[in-house]
Short mmCIF file of C-alpha atoms in Angstrom, two decimals:
data_model
loop_
_atom_site.label_atom_id
_atom_site.label_comp_id
_atom_site.label_asym_id
_atom_site.label_seq_id
_atom_site.Cartn_x
_atom_site.Cartn_y
_atom_site.Cartn_z
CA MET A 1 0.00 0.00 0.00
CA ASN A 2 1.44 3.36 -1.08
CA ASP A 3 1.70 5.83 1.79
CA HIS A 4 2.64 9.30 0.58
CA ARG A 5 4.39 10.11 3.85
CA ARG A 6 6.95 7.34 3.29
CA LEU A 7 7.07 7.36 -0.49
CA GLY A 8 7.15 11.15 -0.72
CA ARG A 9 10.31 11.29 1.35
CA GLU A 10 11.93 8.36 -0.49
CA LEU A 11 11.29 10.09 -3.83
CA GLY A 12 12.56 13.45 -2.59
CA ILE A 13 9.13 15.09 -2.97
CA PHE A 14 8.91 16.80 0.43
CA ASP A 15 10.19 16.77 3.98
CA THR A 16 9.53 18.42 7.33
CA ASP A 17 11.70 19.80 10.09
CA PRO A 18 10.77 20.69 13.68
CA LEU A 19 12.69 23.94 13.33
CA ILE A 20 10.24 25.07 10.63
CA GLY A 21 7.28 23.62 12.50
CA ALA A 22 4.58 20.97 12.38
CA GLY A 23 2.20 21.15 9.46
CA LEU A 24 4.69 23.18 7.40
CA PRO A 25 6.29 20.78 4.90
CA PHE A 26 8.84 22.04 2.41
CA TRP A 27 9.12 20.95 -1.22
CA LEU A 28 12.32 19.26 -2.35
CA PRO A 29 13.48 19.54 -6.01
CA ALA A 30 11.47 16.55 -7.25
CA GLY A 31 8.36 17.78 -5.47
CA ALA A 32 8.83 21.31 -6.74
CA ALA A 33 9.01 19.92 -10.30
CA VAL A 34 5.78 17.91 -9.89
CA ARG A 35 4.05 20.88 -8.30
CA LYS A 36 5.18 23.28 -11.06
CA ALA A 37 3.97 20.88 -13.77
CA VAL A 38 0.54 20.65 -12.13
CA GLU A 39 0.39 24.43 -11.58
CA ASP A 40 1.18 25.10 -15.23
CA TYR A 41 -1.38 22.55 -16.41
CA VAL A 42 -4.20 23.94 -14.27
CA HIS A 43 -3.29 27.54 -15.14
CA GLU A 44 -3.50 26.74 -18.86
CA LEU A 45 -6.70 24.72 -18.43
CA GLU A 46 -8.30 27.69 -16.68
CA ARG A 47 -7.02 30.14 -19.30
CA ARG A 48 -8.53 28.03 -22.07
CA ASN A 49 -11.84 28.14 -20.22
CA GLY A 50 -12.14 31.88 -19.89
CA TYR A 51 -10.41 32.59 -16.57
CA GLN A 52 -8.26 35.62 -15.90
CA HIS A 53 -5.52 35.14 -13.32
CA VAL A 54 -4.78 37.47 -10.44
CA ASN A 55 -2.43 37.61 -7.47
CA SER A 56 -3.35 38.88 -4.03
CA PRO A 57 -1.61 39.22 -0.62
CA VAL A 58 -1.52 36.33 1.84
CA LEU A 59 -2.76 38.55 4.66
CA GLY A 60 -5.25 41.36 5.16
CA LYS A 61 -6.63 43.61 7.83
CA ARG A 62 -8.89 42.03 10.40
CA GLU A 63 -11.63 44.31 9.12
CA LEU A 64 -11.56 42.47 5.77
CA TYR A 65 -12.44 39.18 7.45
CA GLU A 66 -15.03 40.82 9.65
CA ARG A 67 -16.69 42.09 6.48
CA SER A 68 -16.50 38.69 4.75
CA GLY A 69 -17.96 36.87 7.77
CA HIS A 70 -14.86 34.74 8.40
CA TRP A 71 -14.13 36.45 11.72
CA ALA A 72 -17.61 35.74 13.09
CA HIS A 73 -17.99 32.20 11.76
CA TYR A 74 -14.47 30.87 11.16
CA ALA A 75 -12.14 32.60 13.65
CA GLU A 76 -11.30 29.40 15.55
CA ASP A 77 -9.55 28.09 12.41
CA MET A 78 -7.59 31.30 11.80
CA PHE A 79 -4.22 32.37 13.14
CA PRO A 80 -4.40 35.21 15.68
CA PRO A 81 -4.02 38.80 14.46
CA MET A 82 -0.64 40.53 14.24
CA GLU A 83 -0.51 44.17 15.29
CA VAL A 84 1.46 46.43 12.97
CA GLY A 85 1.37 50.21 13.25
CA GLY A 86 -1.75 50.15 15.39
CA GLU A 87 -3.66 47.94 12.93
CA GLU A 88 -4.43 44.23 13.12
CA PHE A 89 -3.50 41.96 10.22
CA VAL A 90 -4.47 38.31 9.76
CA LEU A 91 -3.03 35.50 7.64
CA ARG A 92 -5.87 34.71 5.29
CA PRO A 93 -7.89 31.50 5.77
CA SER A 94 -9.26 31.71 2.22
CA LEU A 95 -8.90 33.77 -0.95
CA CYS A 96 -12.53 34.73 -1.55
CA PRO A 97 -12.48 38.08 0.35
CA HIS A 98 -9.53 39.22 -1.77
CA HIS A 99 -11.32 38.23 -4.96
CA ALA A 100 -14.42 40.14 -3.90
CA ILE A 101 -12.16 43.19 -3.57
CA VAL A 102 -10.72 42.48 -7.04
CA TYR A 103 -14.27 42.51 -8.43
CA ARG A 104 -15.12 45.84 -6.87
CA SER A 105 -11.75 47.43 -7.73
CA ARG A 106 -13.48 49.16 -10.64
CA GLN A 107 -16.99 49.65 -11.93
CA ARG A 108 -18.28 46.52 -13.66
CA SER A 109 -20.74 46.29 -16.51
CA HIS A 110 -23.29 43.48 -16.66
CA ARG A 111 -21.79 42.71 -20.09
CA GLU A 112 -18.63 41.49 -18.31
CA LEU A 113 -20.56 38.74 -16.58
CA PRO A 114 -19.72 36.01 -16.05
CA LEU A 115 -16.35 37.30 -14.82
CA ARG A 116 -14.08 34.34 -14.04
CA ILE A 117 -10.94 34.97 -11.98
CA ALA A 118 -8.50 32.43 -10.59
CA GLU A 119 -5.38 32.33 -8.46
CA LEU A 120 -2.95 29.87 -6.98
CA GLY A 121 -2.43 31.46 -3.58
CA GLY A 122 -1.36 30.75 -0.05
CA MET A 123 -3.87 30.40 2.76
CA TYR A 124 -3.36 29.43 6.38
CA ARG A 125 -5.33 27.31 8.83
CA SER A 126 -4.65 27.07 12.56
CA GLU A 127 -4.83 23.26 12.67
CA LEU A 128 -4.18 21.46 15.95
CA SER A 129 -0.95 19.47 16.09
CA GLY A 130 -2.77 16.18 16.63
CA VAL A 131 -4.47 16.22 13.23
CA LEU A 132 -1.44 17.20 11.13
CA GLY A 133 0.16 14.63 8.87
CA GLY A 134 2.37 14.58 5.76
CA LEU A 135 0.91 16.72 3.00
CA THR A 136 -2.75 15.96 3.68
CA ARG A 137 -3.31 18.13 6.77
CA VAL A 138 -1.09 21.18 6.88
CA ARG A 139 -1.14 24.73 8.19
CA ALA A 140 0.08 26.47 5.03
CA ILE A 141 -1.87 25.57 1.89
CA GLN A 142 -1.26 26.56 -1.72
CA LEU A 143 -4.82 26.61 -3.00
CA ASN A 144 -5.96 26.46 -6.59
CA ASP A 145 -8.89 28.81 -6.17
CA GLY A 146 -11.27 30.64 -8.44
CA HIS A 147 -14.42 32.72 -8.31
CA VAL A 148 -17.02 33.37 -10.95
CA PHE A 149 -19.11 36.52 -10.60
CA CYS A 150 -22.26 36.03 -12.61
CA ALA A 151 -25.90 37.06 -12.94
CA PRO A 152 -28.37 34.93 -10.94
CA ASP A 153 -29.69 33.26 -14.10
CA GLN A 154 -26.12 32.26 -15.06
CA ALA A 155 -25.27 30.55 -11.77
CA ALA A 156 -26.41 27.02 -12.69
CA ALA A 157 -24.52 27.07 -15.99
CA GLU A 158 -21.35 28.29 -14.24
CA VAL A 159 -21.60 25.56 -11.58
CA SER A 160 -21.94 22.96 -14.33
CA ALA A 161 -19.01 24.45 -16.25
CA ALA A 162 -16.90 24.30 -13.08
CA LEU A 163 -17.75 20.61 -12.70
CA ASP A 164 -16.74 20.04 -16.34
CA LEU A 165 -13.40 21.67 -15.57
CA ILE A 166 -12.90 19.57 -12.43
CA GLU A 167 -13.74 16.31 -14.19
CA ALA A 168 -11.41 17.10 -17.11
CA ALA A 169 -8.55 17.82 -14.70
CA HIS A 170 -9.20 14.67 -12.69
CA GLU A 171 -9.08 12.55 -15.85
CA ARG A 172 -5.79 14.11 -16.95
CA LEU A 173 -4.26 13.69 -13.48
CA GLY A 174 -5.41 10.08 -13.13
CA ILE A 175 -7.77 10.78 -10.20
CA ARG A 176 -10.94 8.80 -9.53
CA ALA A 177 -13.49 10.42 -7.26
CA ALA A 178 -14.69 8.27 -4.37
CA ARG A 179 -18.05 10.05 -4.36
CA TYR A 180 -19.77 13.39 -4.76
CA ARG A 181 -21.17 15.05 -1.65
CA LEU A 182 -23.75 17.80 -1.30
CA SER A 183 -22.56 19.56 1.83
CA LEU A 184 -25.31 21.44 3.60
CA ARG A 185 -25.82 23.78 6.52
CA GLY A 186 -25.64 22.49 10.06
CA GLU A 187 -26.86 23.89 13.35
CA GLY A 188 -25.25 26.64 15.41
CA ALA A 189 -23.42 29.92 15.01
CA LYS A 190 -20.85 28.44 12.63
CA PHE A 191 -23.30 28.98 9.76
CA VAL A 192 -24.89 32.19 8.51
CA ASP A 193 -28.48 32.31 9.79
CA ASP A 194 -30.41 33.03 6.60
CA PRO A 195 -32.61 30.04 5.65
CA ALA A 196 -33.92 31.71 2.49
CA MET A 197 -30.39 32.34 1.22
CA TRP A 198 -29.39 28.74 1.91
CA ALA A 199 -32.47 27.40 0.14
CA ARG A 200 -31.70 29.53 -2.89
CA SER A 201 -28.12 28.27 -3.09
CA GLU A 202 -29.14 24.65 -2.54
CA SER A 203 -31.69 24.95 -5.33
CA VAL A 204 -28.98 25.89 -7.84
CA LEU A 205 -26.72 22.99 -6.83
CA ARG A 206 -29.56 20.46 -6.85
CA GLU A 207 -30.65 21.65 -10.30
CA VAL A 208 -27.15 21.10 -11.70
CA LEU A 209 -26.76 17.67 -10.11
CA LYS A 210 -30.14 16.58 -11.48
CA GLU A 211 -29.34 17.81 -14.99
CA ARG A 212 -26.00 15.98 -14.95
CA GLY A 213 -27.57 12.79 -13.57
CA ARG A 214 -25.00 12.81 -10.80
CA ALA A 215 -25.69 10.79 -7.66
CA CYS A 216 -24.70 12.74 -4.57
CA ASP A 217 -24.74 11.97 -0.85
CA GLU A 218 -26.14 14.72 1.35
CA GLU A 219 -24.39 15.62 4.60
CA ARG A 220 -25.47 18.35 6.99
CA GLY A 221 -22.88 20.41 8.80
CA GLU A 222 -20.28 20.13 6.00
CA GLY A 223 -21.22 23.28 4.08
CA ALA A 224 -19.18 26.47 4.05
CA PHE A 225 -20.37 29.02 6.61
CA TYR A 226 -21.91 31.13 3.83
CA GLY A 227 -23.45 28.46 1.61
CA PRO A 228 -23.78 24.83 0.46
CA LYS A 229 -21.25 23.15 -1.78
CA ILE A 230 -20.63 20.16 -3.98
CA ASP A 231 -17.55 18.38 -2.66
CA ILE A 232 -15.67 15.81 -4.72
CA GLN A 233 -14.28 13.27 -2.30
CA ILE A 234 -11.16 11.17 -2.79
CA ALA A 235 -9.94 8.20 -0.76
CA ASP A 236 -6.43 7.09 0.19
CA PRO A 237 -5.33 3.41 0.00
CA ALA A 238 -6.64 2.87 3.55
CA GLY A 239 -10.08 4.16 2.53
CA ARG A 240 -9.81 7.45 4.41
CA GLU A 241 -11.77 10.19 2.66
CA SER A 242 -10.95 13.84 2.15
CA THR A 243 -12.27 16.66 -0.01
CA LEU A 244 -10.22 17.60 -3.05
CA SER A 245 -12.31 19.73 -5.41
CA THR A 246 -15.36 21.84 -4.62
CA VAL A 247 -18.01 24.12 -6.10
CA GLN A 248 -20.03 26.53 -3.96
CA VAL A 249 -22.79 29.04 -4.56
CA ASP A 250 -22.55 32.20 -2.46
CA TYR A 251 -25.13 35.00 -2.18
CA PHE A 252 -23.72 36.13 1.18
CA GLN A 253 -20.38 37.75 0.37
CA PRO A 254 -21.64 39.77 -2.64
CA GLU A 255 -24.04 41.41 -0.19
CA ARG A 256 -21.40 41.89 2.53
CA PHE A 257 -19.05 43.61 0.07
CA ASP A 258 -21.92 45.43 -1.67
CA LEU A 259 -20.94 44.07 -5.06
CA ARG A 260 -23.04 45.46 -7.91
CA HIS A 261 -22.89 46.37 -11.55
CA PRO A 262 -24.32 49.64 -12.92
CA GLY A 263 -27.80 48.15 -13.29
CA GLY A 264 -27.85 47.74 -9.51
CA GLU A 265 -28.13 43.96 -9.54
CA ARG A 266 -25.83 41.94 -7.30
CA PRO A 267 -23.76 39.20 -8.88
CA VAL A 268 -23.76 35.66 -7.52
CA MET A 269 -20.33 34.42 -6.42
CA VAL A 270 -19.54 30.85 -7.50
CA HIS A 271 -16.52 29.53 -5.64
CA ARG A 272 -14.68 26.64 -7.28
CA SER A 273 -11.42 24.81 -6.78
CA VAL A 274 -10.42 22.53 -9.64
CA VAL A 275 -7.75 20.55 -7.77
CA GLY A 276 -7.92 21.95 -4.23
CA GLY A 277 -4.77 22.50 -2.19
CA LEU A 278 -1.58 21.41 -3.96
CA GLU A 279 -0.31 19.67 -0.83
CA ARG A 280 -3.30 17.32 -0.59
CA LEU A 281 -3.37 16.89 -4.36
CA VAL A 282 0.29 15.84 -4.60
CA ALA A 283 -0.13 13.49 -1.61
CA HIS A 284 -2.94 11.77 -3.51
CA LEU A 285 -0.99 11.68 -6.78
CA ILE A 286 1.98 10.03 -5.04
CA GLU A 287 -0.32 7.28 -3.77
CA VAL A 288 -2.30 6.89 -7.00
CA HIS A 289 0.77 6.64 -9.23
CA GLY A 290 3.17 5.07 -6.74
CA GLY A 291 5.81 7.57 -7.85
CA ALA A 292 5.48 6.54 -11.53
CA PHE A 293 3.93 9.86 -12.54
CA PRO A 294 2.62 10.45 -16.06
CA ALA A 295 5.38 11.77 -18.30
CA TRP A 296 4.09 15.35 -18.32
CA MET A 297 4.28 15.67 -14.51
CA ALA A 298 7.23 13.39 -13.73
CA PRO A 299 10.01 15.19 -11.82
CA VAL A 300 12.55 13.73 -14.26
CA GLN A 301 11.08 12.95 -17.66
CA ALA A 302 14.19 11.55 -19.34
CA VAL A 303 17.42 10.05 -18.07
CA VAL A 304 20.42 9.80 -20.42
CA LEU A 305 22.54 6.67 -19.93
CA PRO A 306 25.90 6.40 -21.74
CA LEU A 307 26.90 2.76 -22.15
CA SER A 308 30.48 3.54 -21.17
CA ASP A 309 32.81 6.48 -20.57
CA ALA A 310 33.53 6.54 -24.31
CA GLU A 311 29.97 7.75 -24.96
CA HIS A 312 29.92 10.38 -22.20
CA ALA A 313 30.54 13.40 -24.42
CA GLY A 314 27.84 12.25 -26.84
CA ALA A 315 25.45 11.69 -23.93
CA GLU A 316 26.06 15.27 -22.77
CA GLN A 317 25.00 16.51 -26.21
CA VAL A 318 21.82 14.41 -25.99
CA LEU A 319 21.16 15.89 -22.54
CA ARG A 320 21.54 19.44 -23.88
CA ARG A 321 19.07 18.69 -26.68
CA CYS A 322 16.60 17.28 -24.13
CA VAL A 323 16.82 20.37 -21.96
CA GLU A 324 16.54 22.73 -24.95
CA ALA A 325 13.42 20.82 -26.08
CA GLY A 326 11.83 21.45 -22.68
CA LEU A 327 12.34 18.05 -21.06
CA ARG A 328 13.34 17.71 -17.41
CA ALA A 329 16.35 15.46 -17.97
CA GLU A 330 19.41 14.14 -16.16
CA LEU A 331 22.58 12.34 -17.23
CA VAL A 332 23.72 9.33 -15.21
CA PRO A 333 27.34 8.50 -16.14
CA ALA A 334 28.71 5.01 -16.60
CA GLY A 335 30.73 5.39 -13.42
CA ARG A 336 27.59 5.01 -11.32
CA GLY A 337 27.19 1.33 -12.15
CA SER A 338 26.29 -1.09 -14.91
CA LEU A 339 23.63 -0.11 -17.43
CA GLY A 340 21.19 -2.56 -15.82
CA ALA A 341 21.82 -1.13 -12.36
CA ARG A 342 21.30 2.43 -13.59
CA ILE A 343 18.10 1.46 -15.40
CA ARG A 344 16.74 -0.15 -12.22
CA ALA A 345 17.71 2.89 -10.15
CA HIS A 346 15.72 5.11 -12.53
CA ARG A 347 12.82 2.73 -13.21
CA LEU A 348 10.24 5.43 -12.45
CA VAL A 349 11.57 7.79 -15.15
CA PRO A 350 9.28 7.69 -18.23
CA TYR A 351 12.07 7.74 -20.85
CA GLN A 352 15.51 6.13 -20.54
CA LEU A 353 17.81 7.25 -23.36
CA VAL A 354 20.69 4.81 -23.88
CA VAL A 355 23.74 6.06 -25.79
CA GLY A 356 25.98 3.28 -27.11
CA PRO A 357 28.55 3.21 -29.97
CA ARG A 358 25.84 2.97 -32.67
CA GLU A 359 23.79 5.81 -31.20
CA LEU A 360 26.94 7.88 -30.71
CA ALA A 361 27.77 7.53 -34.39
CA GLY A 362 24.28 8.64 -35.36
CA GLY A 363 24.08 11.45 -32.80
CA GLY A 364 20.96 10.02 -31.11
CA ALA A 365 19.87 7.63 -28.38
CA ALA A 366 17.88 4.41 -28.09
CA VAL A 367 14.70 5.05 -26.13
CA ARG A 368 13.55 2.60 -23.48
CA LEU A 369 10.24 3.08 -21.67
CA ARG A 370 9.85 2.43 -17.96
CA ASP A 371 7.66 -0.62 -18.66
CA GLY A 372 10.73 -2.21 -20.24
CA SER A 373 9.69 -1.85 -23.86
CA GLN A 374 12.28 -0.54 -26.30
CA VAL A 375 11.11 1.79 -29.06
CA GLY A 376 14.42 2.50 -30.77
CA GLU A 377 15.58 5.95 -31.76
CA VAL A 378 12.85 8.57 -31.34
CA PRO A 379 13.46 12.26 -32.09
CA ILE A 380 13.88 14.19 -28.85
CA GLU A 381 11.42 16.82 -30.01
CA GLN A 382 8.82 14.05 -30.37
CA LEU A 383 9.49 12.86 -26.81
CA ALA A 384 9.12 16.43 -25.60
CA ALA A 385 5.78 16.76 -27.40
CA ARG A 386 4.55 13.54 -25.77
CA SER A 387 5.53 14.94 -22.38
CA ARG A 388 3.28 18.00 -22.44
CA PRO A 389 -0.12 17.93 -20.71
CA PHE A 390 -1.85 19.34 -23.79
CA GLY A 391 0.39 17.54 -26.28
#
């Protein structure tokens, strides 16, 4: 059974250190490469689907979170305020208040709707030490987040479009959802007390689920404090569930931030996260793929293996061509062991490029796939094209 906490460290994906602190893992080179590949893929997927990307600060004044409702309903999960120059600042627990400010940063026309904005940004949760573990429960999260500001009669279509985006990304990443969950309001002060608003939001989500023919378990008490959501659940090899992707309908924050367009109508705010937090996502990908990542996201896509020292200079040229073509590639010299030993040591690398006397004479390399099959000499540019997420 693949456990990302063990395998992630063995593969050089991530590590932790008590001097940095619990729940604050750091990315090692292999992990940074996987993460960057996923970031680039999701960014391009969003761009192709009409999203504009923004960047916003990882903290804001306490007043911002009082306005958004986080301070009243979510403060126990937030880090305490920091006083600077007589003002209180808070590490953000989510990106949505910042995106509401982006929306109202200038006057908006109804012709701009739906306005889709997205960001990969840091957010921070004051998790208790006892629940922290590996990459799945952390205190600093890099969240793939996005918000669609739309007219009320566009909300259902935007929720459905967000689900299309999520399902396309899951297929490309090799993720299978354990189940879909309709997360509803629970009892108590944790949730905004506006039954009519909740009913309106639920109606939109139920309409979309019905139209898509999607079975969905209902669970009370799992909604966001401001509205219900569709959660896409994943499961680890032990069967433990967690939420990866989500779509939410929010009428609350547009009112709190007095968002309008010149006609006076308030937009609806559709929250959506295509792949959730990168930490939890990569933890799941490690376990799903067992470290044998698809070529486009593999930390090393090609390894160049000279048969002997005589082919080293030629192997260096092959390496340069790989790098120039956009491949993440490494050269493993003959001095590190027999060809068989080096192949076994790099069995998770998608492409193994062997340079022997014949290949040296021709200026190429014999390509071996990690499943053991040999495909002969393949142009490096062709390998690079195969190793792109949209190739």
